[in-house]
Coordinates of C-alpha atoms in Angstrom, one line a residue:
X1 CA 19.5 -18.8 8.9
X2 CA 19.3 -21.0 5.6
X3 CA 18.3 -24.2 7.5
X4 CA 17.6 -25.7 10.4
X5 CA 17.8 -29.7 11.4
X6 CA 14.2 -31.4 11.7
X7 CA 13.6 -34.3 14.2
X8 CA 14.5 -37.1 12.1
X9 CA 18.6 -34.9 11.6
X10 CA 17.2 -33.7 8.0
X11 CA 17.9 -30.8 7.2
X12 CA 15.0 -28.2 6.2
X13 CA 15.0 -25.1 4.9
X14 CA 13.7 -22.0 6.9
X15 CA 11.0 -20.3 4.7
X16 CA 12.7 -16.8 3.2
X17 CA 11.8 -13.7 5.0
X18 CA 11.3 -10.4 3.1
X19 CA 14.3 -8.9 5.3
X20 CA 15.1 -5.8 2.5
X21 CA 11.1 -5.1 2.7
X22 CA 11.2 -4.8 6.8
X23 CA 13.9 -2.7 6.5
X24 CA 12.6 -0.1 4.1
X25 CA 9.3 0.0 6.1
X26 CA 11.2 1.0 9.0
X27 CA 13.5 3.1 7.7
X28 CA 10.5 5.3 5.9
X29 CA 8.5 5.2 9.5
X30 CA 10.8 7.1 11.1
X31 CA 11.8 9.5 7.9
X32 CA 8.0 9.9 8.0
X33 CA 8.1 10.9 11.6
X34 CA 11.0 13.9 11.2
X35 CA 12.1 13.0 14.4
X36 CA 16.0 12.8 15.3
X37 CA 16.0 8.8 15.9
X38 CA 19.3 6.8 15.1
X39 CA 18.3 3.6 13.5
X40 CA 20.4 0.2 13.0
X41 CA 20.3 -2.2 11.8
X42 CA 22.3 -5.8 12.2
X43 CA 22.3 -9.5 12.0
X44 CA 20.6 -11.5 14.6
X45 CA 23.3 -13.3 16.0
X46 CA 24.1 -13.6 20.1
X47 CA 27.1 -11.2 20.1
X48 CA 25.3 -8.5 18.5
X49 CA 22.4 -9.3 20.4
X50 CA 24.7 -8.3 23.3
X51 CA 26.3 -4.9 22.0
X52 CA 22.8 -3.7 21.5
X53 CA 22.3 -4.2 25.0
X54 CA 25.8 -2.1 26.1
X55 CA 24.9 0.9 23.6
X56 CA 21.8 1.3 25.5
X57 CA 19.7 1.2 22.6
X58 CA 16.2 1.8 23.8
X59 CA 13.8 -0.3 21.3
X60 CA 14.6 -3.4 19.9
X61 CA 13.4 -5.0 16.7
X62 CA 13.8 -8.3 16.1
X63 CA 12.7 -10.2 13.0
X64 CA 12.7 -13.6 12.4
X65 CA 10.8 -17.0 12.6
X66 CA 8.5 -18.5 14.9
X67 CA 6.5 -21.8 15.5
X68 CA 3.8 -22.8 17.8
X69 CA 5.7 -26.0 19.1
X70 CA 9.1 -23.8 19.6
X71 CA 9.5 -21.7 22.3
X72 CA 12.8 -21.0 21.5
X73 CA 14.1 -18.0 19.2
X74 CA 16.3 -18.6 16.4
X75 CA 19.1 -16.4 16.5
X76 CA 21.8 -17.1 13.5
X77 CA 25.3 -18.7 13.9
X78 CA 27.4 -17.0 11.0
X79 CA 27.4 -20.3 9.3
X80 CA 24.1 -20.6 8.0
X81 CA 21.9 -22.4 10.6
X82 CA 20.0 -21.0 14.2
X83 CA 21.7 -20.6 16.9
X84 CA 18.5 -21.7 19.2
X85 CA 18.0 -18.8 22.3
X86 CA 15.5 -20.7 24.3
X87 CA 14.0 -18.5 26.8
X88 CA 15.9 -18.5 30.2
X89 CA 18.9 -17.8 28.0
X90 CA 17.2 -15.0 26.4
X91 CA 16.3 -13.4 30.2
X92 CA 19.7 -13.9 31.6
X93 CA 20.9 -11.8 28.6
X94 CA 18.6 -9.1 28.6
X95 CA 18.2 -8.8 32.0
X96 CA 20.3 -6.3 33.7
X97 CA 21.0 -5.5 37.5
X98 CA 19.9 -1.9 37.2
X99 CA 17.6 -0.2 34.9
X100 CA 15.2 -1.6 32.2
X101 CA 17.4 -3.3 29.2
X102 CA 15.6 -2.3 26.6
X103 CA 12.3 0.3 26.9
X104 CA 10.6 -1.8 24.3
X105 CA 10.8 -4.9 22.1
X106 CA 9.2 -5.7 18.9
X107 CA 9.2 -9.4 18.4
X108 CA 8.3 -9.3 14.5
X109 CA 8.1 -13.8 14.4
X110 CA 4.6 -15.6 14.1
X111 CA 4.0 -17.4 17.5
X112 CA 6.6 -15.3 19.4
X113 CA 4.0 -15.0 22.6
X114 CA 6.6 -17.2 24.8
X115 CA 9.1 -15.3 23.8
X116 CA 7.7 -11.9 24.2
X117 CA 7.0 -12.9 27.7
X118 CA 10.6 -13.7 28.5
X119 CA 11.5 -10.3 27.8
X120 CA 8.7 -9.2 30.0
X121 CA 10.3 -11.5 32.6
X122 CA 13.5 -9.8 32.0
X123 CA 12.1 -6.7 32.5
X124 CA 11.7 -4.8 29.7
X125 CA 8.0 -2.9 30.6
X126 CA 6.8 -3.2 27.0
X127 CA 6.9 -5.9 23.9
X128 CA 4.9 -6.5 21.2
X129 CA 4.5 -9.8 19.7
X130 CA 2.0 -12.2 18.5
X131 CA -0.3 -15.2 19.4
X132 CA 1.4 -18.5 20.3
X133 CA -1.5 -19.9 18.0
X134 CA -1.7 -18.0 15.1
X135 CA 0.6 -17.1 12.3
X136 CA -0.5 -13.8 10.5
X137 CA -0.2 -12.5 7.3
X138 CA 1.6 -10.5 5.5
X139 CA -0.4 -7.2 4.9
X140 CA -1.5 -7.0 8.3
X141 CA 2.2 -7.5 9.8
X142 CA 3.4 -4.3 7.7
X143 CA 0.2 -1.9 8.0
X144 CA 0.5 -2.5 12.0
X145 CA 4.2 -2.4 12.2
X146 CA 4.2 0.9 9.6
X147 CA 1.1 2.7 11.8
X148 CA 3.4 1.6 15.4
X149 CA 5.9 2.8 14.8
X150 CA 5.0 5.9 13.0
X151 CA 2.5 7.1 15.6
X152 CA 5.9 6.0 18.5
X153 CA 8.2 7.9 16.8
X154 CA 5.7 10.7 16.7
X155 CA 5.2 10.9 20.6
X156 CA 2.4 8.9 21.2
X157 CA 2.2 6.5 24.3
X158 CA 3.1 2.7 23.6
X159 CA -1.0 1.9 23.9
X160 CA -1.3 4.7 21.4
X161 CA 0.5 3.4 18.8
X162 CA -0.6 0.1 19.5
X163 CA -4.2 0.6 18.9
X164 CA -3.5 2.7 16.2
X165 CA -1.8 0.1 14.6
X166 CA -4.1 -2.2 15.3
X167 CA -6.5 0.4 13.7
X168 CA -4.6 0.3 10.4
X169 CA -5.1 -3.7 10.5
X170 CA -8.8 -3.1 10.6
X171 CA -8.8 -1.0 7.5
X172 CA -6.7 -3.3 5.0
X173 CA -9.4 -3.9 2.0
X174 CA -7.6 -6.9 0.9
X175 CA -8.6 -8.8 4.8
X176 CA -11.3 -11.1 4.9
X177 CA -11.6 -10.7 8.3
X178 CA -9.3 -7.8 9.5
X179 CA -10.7 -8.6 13.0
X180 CA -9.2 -12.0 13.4
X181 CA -6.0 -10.7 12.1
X182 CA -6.2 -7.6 14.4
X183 CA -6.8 -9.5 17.4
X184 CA -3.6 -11.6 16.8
X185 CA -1.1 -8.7 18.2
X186 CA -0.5 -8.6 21.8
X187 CA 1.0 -5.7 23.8
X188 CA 2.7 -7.4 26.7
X189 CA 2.4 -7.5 30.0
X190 CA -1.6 -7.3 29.7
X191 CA -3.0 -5.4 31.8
X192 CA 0.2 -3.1 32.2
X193 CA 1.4 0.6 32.5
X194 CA 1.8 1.3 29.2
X195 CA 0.4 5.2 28.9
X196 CA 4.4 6.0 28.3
X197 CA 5.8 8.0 25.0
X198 CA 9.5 6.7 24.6
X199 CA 10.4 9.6 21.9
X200 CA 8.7 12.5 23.2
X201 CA 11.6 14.5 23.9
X202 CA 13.4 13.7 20.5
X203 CA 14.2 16.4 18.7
X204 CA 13.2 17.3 14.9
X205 CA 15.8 15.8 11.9
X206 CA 18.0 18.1 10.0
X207 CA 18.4 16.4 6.9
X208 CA 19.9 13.4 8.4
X209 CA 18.5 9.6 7.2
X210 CA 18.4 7.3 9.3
X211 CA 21.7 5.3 10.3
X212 CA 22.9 2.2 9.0
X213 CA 25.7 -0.4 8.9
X214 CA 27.7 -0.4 5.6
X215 CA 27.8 -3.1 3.5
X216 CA 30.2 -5.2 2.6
X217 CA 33.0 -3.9 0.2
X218 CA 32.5 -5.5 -3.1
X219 CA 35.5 -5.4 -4.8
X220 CA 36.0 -5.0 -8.9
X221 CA 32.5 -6.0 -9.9
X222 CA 29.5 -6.6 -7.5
X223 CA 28.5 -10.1 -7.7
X224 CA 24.9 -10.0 -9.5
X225 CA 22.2 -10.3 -8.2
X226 CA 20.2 -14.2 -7.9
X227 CA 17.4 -14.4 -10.4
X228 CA 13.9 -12.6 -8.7
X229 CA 12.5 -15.7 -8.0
X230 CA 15.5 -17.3 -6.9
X231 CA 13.8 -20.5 -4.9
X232 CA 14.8 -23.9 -3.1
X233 CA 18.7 -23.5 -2.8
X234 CA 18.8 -23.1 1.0
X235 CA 20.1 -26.1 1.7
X236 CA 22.3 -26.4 -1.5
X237 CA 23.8 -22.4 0.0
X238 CA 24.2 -23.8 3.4
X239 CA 26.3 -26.5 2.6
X240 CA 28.7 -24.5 -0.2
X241 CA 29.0 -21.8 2.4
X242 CA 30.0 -24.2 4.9
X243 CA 32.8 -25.2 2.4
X244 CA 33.8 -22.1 1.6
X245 CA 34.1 -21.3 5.5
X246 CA 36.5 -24.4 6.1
X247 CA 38.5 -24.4 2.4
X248 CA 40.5 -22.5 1.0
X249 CA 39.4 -24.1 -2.9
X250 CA 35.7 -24.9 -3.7
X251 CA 33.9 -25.5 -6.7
X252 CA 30.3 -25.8 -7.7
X253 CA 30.1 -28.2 -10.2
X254 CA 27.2 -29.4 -12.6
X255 CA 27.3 -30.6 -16.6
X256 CA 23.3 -29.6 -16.8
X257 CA 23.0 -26.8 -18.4
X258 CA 20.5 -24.2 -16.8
X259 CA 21.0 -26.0 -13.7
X260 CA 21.2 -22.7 -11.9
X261 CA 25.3 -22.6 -10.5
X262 CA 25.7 -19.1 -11.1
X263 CA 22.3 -17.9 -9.5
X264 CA 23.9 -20.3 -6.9
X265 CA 27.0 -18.2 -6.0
X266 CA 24.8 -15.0 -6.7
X267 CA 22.7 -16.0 -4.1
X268 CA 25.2 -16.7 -2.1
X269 CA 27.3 -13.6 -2.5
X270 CA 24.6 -11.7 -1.2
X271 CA 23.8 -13.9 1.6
X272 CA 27.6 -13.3 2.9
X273 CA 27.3 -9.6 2.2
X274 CA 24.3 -9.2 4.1
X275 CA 26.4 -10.9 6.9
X276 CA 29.7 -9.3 6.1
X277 CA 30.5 -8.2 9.7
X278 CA 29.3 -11.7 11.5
X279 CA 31.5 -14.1 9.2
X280 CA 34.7 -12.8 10.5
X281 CA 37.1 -14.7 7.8
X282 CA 35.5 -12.6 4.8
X283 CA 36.1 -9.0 4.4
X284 CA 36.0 -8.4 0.8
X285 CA 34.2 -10.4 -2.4
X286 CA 35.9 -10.3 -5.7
X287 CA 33.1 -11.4 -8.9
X288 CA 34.9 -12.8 -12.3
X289 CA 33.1 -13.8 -14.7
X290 CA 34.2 -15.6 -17.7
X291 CA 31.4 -15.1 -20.1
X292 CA 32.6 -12.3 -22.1
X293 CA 36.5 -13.4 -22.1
X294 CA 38.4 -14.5 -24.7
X295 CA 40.9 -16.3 -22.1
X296 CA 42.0 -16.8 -18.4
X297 CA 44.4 -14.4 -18.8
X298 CA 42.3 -12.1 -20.2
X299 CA 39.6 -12.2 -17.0
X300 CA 42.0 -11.3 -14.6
X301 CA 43.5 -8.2 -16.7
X302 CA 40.2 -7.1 -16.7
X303 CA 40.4 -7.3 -13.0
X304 CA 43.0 -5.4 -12.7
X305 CA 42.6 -2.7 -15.0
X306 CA 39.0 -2.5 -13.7
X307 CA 40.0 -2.5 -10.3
X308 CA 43.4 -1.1 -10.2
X309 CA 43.7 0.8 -13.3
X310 CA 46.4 -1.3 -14.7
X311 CA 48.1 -0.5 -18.5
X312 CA 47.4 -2.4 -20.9
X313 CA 50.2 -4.7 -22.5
X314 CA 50.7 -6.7 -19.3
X315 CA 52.2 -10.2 -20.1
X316 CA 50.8 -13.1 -18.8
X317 CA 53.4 -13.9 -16.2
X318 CA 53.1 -10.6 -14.8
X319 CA 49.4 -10.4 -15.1
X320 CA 49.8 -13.3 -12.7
X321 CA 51.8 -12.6 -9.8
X322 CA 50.4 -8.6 -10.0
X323 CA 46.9 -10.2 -9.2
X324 CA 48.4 -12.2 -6.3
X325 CA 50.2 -9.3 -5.1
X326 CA 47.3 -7.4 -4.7
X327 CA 45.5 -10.3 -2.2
X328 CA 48.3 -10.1 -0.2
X329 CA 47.1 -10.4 3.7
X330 CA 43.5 -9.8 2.5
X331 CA 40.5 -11.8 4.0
X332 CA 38.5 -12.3 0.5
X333 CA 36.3 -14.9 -1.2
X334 CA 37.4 -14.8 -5.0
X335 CA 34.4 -15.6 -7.4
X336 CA 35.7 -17.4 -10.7
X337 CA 32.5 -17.7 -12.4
X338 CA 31.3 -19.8 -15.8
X339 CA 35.1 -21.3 -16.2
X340 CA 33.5 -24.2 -18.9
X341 CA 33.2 -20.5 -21.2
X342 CA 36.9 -20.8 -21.7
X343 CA 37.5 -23.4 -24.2
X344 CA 41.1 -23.3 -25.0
X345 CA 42.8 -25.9 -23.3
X346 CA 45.7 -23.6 -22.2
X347 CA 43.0 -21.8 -20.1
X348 CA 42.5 -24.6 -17.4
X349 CA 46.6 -25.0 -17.2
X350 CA 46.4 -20.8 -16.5
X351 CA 44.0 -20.9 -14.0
X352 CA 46.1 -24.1 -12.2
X353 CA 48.5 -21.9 -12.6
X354 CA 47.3 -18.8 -10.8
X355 CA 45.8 -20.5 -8.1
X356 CA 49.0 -22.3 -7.3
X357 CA 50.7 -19.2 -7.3
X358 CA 47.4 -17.4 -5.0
X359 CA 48.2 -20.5 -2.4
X360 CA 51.9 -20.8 -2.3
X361 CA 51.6 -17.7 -0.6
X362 CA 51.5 -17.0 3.6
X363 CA 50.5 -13.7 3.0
X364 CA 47.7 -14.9 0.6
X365 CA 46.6 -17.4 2.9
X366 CA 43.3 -15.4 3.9
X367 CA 42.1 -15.6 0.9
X368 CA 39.2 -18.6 -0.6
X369 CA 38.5 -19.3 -4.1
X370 CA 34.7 -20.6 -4.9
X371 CA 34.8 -21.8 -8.5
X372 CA 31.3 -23.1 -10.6
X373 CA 32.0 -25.1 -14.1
X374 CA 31.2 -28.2 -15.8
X375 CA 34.0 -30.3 -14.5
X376 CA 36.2 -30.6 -11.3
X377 CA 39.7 -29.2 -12.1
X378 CA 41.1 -32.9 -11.3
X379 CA 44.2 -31.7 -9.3
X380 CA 44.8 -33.5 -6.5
X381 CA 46.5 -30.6 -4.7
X382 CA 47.2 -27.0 -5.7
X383 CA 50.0 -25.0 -5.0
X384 CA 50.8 -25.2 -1.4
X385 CA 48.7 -28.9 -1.2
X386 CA 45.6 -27.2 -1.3
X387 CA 43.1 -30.0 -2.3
X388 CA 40.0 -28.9 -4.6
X389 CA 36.4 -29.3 -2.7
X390 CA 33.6 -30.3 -5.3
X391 CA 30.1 -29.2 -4.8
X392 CA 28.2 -31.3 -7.1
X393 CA 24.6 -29.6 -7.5
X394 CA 21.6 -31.2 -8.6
X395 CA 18.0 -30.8 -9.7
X396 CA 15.0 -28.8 -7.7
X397 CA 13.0 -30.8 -5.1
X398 CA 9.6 -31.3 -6.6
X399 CA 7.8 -28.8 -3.6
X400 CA 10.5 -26.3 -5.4
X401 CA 10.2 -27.2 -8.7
X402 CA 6.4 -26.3 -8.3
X403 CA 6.8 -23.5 -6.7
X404 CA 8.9 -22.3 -9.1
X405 CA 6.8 -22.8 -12.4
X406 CA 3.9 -21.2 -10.6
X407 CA 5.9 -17.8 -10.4
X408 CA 6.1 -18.3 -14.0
X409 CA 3.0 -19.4 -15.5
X410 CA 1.0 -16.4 -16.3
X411 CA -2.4 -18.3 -16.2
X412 CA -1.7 -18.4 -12.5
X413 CA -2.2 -14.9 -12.3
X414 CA -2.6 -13.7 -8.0
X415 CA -0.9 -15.3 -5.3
X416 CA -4.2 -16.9 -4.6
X417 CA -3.8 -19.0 -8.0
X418 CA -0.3 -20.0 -7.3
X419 CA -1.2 -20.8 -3.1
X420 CA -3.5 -23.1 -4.5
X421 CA -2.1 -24.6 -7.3
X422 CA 1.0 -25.6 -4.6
X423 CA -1.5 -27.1 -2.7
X424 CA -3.3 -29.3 -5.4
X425 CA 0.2 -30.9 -6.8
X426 CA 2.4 -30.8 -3.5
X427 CA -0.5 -32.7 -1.1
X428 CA 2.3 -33.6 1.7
X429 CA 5.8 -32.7 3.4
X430 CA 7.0 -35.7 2.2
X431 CA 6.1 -35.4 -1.6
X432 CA 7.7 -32.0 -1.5
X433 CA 10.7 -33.3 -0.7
X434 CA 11.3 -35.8 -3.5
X435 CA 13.7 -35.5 -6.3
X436 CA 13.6 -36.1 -10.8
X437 CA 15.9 -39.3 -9.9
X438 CA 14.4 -40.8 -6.2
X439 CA 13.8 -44.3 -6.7
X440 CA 10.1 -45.0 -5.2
X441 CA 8.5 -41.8 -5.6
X442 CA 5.0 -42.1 -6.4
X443 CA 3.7 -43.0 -9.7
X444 CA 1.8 -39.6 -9.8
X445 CA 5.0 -37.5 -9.0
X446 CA 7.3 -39.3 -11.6
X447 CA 4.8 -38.4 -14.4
X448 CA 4.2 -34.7 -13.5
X449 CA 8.1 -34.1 -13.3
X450 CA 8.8 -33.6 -17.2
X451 CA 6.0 -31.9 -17.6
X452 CA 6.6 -29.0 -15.1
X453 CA 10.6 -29.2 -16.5
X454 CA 12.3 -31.6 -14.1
X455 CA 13.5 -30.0 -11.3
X456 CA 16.1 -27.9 -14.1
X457 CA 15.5 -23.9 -13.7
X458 CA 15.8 -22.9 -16.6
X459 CA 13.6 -26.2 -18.1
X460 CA 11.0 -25.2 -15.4
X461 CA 10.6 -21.8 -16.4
X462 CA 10.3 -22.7 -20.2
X463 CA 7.4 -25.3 -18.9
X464 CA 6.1 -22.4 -17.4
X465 CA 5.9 -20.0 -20.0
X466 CA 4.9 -22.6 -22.7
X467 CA 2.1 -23.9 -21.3
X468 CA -1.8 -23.4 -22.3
X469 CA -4.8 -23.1 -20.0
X470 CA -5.9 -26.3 -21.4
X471 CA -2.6 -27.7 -20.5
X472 CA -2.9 -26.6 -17.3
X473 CA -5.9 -27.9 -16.9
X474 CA -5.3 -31.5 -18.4
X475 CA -2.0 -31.6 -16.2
X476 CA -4.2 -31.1 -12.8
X477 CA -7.4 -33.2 -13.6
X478 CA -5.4 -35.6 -14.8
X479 CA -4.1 -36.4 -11.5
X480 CA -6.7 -35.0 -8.9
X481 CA -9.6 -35.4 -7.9
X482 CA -9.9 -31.6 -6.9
X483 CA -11.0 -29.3 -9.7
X484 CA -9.1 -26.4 -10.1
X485 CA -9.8 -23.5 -12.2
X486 CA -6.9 -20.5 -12.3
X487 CA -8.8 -17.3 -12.2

């Protein structure tokens, strides 16, 4: 999920997992292990939750995010925040009349022991999860998880593999204290049976990778991808996709340059493709991008010769209604990209235009239009009185904007540097949370704004890259009592 809603009905972001990382660690365990073992992956989401269950898969790996106050599991809803599984649910849906649901579960969450002992309640005879108390780190989630299930897929009993991947925790160089970290995995029920190999009779792979679900179908050309460090848009993503969801027109709107729109829908793009087969009214994504068109009309002949290997010499008319023909009873979201690049004036009437024509349609009626630019379109309705929706996006929050200039700063040069550096200028929740233009921010807040680029992207990372050590220096001495030298 992007977000979930805090106890005051705020909503929060959830911090972003490494999803693409967990995947490829799995996926080159069990290449590593030659063994003939299907693997799939799918979004967390109840339903699917439920056909794992009737394929009679027999491990289950579920990633996600945990807390020490929540005994619940969130589970996603296809619109961009949890759908909360609190723990009786979870064993009523697991549990099954006859036989053991599930052989094993992997609960891959910080503070998932609660939940781990639901399935145990449910009874599945083995699950592996983590300390209620503890939240552990990075390196020692993917050495243990790569050693389990290496050493499981090989044959080796459940408490094999467990200690050996607790063994792999032991032997990270970059631990303080591998012990303490070791110690925070938990093979569940204690004290159990668990001198069991699951994959002992699978057979050797021919050749054959691993399994997984296709992607989405990304029509014309793939939307690109967000910036790397693409950061602090969760809720500004959960509330355009919500839009998209209900509206058939939507528009991302912003006369800041560098603001970040397009990173915006990138981000986005991806976030629907990941999801492609839990959002049920999107099949397909279309990306146009204005920025190296001369006109409207030009953009979407590029579309079709691209996609549809069109002739050249189409008029404009024809361009038109050959575009719409080809949406015709199509579930797709339609990226128009950078539309303040066209300047001629006849360019906004053409793309009124075509989107009148796209929703005068029935057959066309599947399909939604996200839009980012400078200015709303100033329509009241289109076509068949479809209204425009305006997204008006803002600046970073200051947490955010920190965050962001720490990636790049080069003087903050380890992870270290830039943990710490968050720590010294963001000392609170509620300071993180607090925007270029809030009125009563603190004194302290309002000054360090301009200097680390105002909450703007593309201003932050210039900041970034401008500043000297000494700066760097200045800008945190002269507002903490801490000293704090970048190593």
């Amino acid at each position: 999920p992007l977000v979930f809603t805090d106890a005051d009905g705020n909503l929060r972001p959830f911090e972003k997992l490494d999803f693409e990382t967990e995947k490829q660690l799995l996926s080159q365990s069990l290449k590593d292990s030659h063994r003939d073992i299907k693997l799939l992956f799918d979004n967390a989401t109840y339903d699917r939750l439920l056909i794992a269950k009737a394929r009679n898969c027999g491990c289950l790996h579920y990633s996600g995010h945990g807390h020490p106050s929540q005994t619940d599991l969130p589970f996603e809803n296809g619109k961009g925040s949890p759908h909360w599984i609190n723990v009786e649910t979870l064993r009523r849906v697991v549990e099954r009349r006859q036989g053991q649901p599930f052989k094993l579960v992997f609960v891959s969450a910080c503070y998932s022991r609660l939940a781990g002992e639901r399935f145990v309640d449910a009874g599945v005879p083995h699950v592996v999860c983590c300390r209620q108390d503890s939240e552990v780190k990075d390196a020692a989630a993917i050495a243990f998880t790569r050693q389990f299930y290496v050493c499981l897929a090989l044959g080796h009993t459940v408490q094999e593999s467990f200690e050996e991947g607790c063994n792999a925790v032991l032997c990270l160089p970059s631990l303080r204290n591998p012990t303490e970290e070791m110690q925070k995995f938990i093979l569940l029920p204690e004290g159990g049976s668990h001198d069991i190999s699951l994959f002992s009779e699978a057979g050797h792979a021919v050749n054959r990778p691993p399994l997984r679900y296709k992607s989405s179908r990304m029509s014309y050309r793939s939307s690109p991808a967000p910036p790397r460090y693409f950061t602090g848009r969760e809720v500004d993503m959960y509330y355009v996709l919500n839009a998209v969801l209900s509206n058939p027109l939507v528009s991302v709107i912003s006369k800041k340059d560098g603001i970040g729109r397009s990173s915006l829908v990138h981000g986005l793009c991806r976030y629907i493709k990941e999801r492609i087969r839990t959002i049920s009214c999107i099949d397909r994504i279309f990306y146009l991008s204005c920025k190296q068109s001369n006109s409207f009309s030009e953009v979407l002949h590029d579309l079709l010769r691209l996609r549809w290997n069109a002739e050249d010499g189409i008029n404009w008319e024809s361009i038109r209604y050959a575009v719409c023909k080809k949406f015709y009873k199509v579930k797709a979201l339609l990226v128009i990209d950078q539309t303040e690049l066209l300047e001629n004036p006849n360019d906004r009437q053409d793309l009124i235009m075509f989107l009148s024509i796209l929703f005068c349609e029935e057959v066309t009626e599947g399909v939604r239009v996200l839009r980012t630019g400078e200015k709303i379109l100033g329509v009241a309705s289109i076509g068949a009185g479809v209204p425009e929706v305006p997204y008006f996006l803002g600046p970073l929050n200051f947490k955010s904007t920190v965050i962001l200039f720490s990636r790049f700063c080069y003087h903050l040069r380890t992870a270290s540097d830039r943990r710490r550096f968050l720590e010294r200028l963001v000392t609170d929740d509620s300071q993180g949370e607090i925007f270029p233009n809030d009125e009563g921010a603190p004194n302290r807040i309002r000054l360090l704004f301009p200097t680390l680029g105002n909450g703007i992207p593309s201003e932050i990372v210039n900041a970034a890259f401008s500043i000297s050590p000494s700066e760097l220096e200045r800008l945190l001495n002269s507002h903490l009592s801490v000293h704090f030298v970048p190593s």
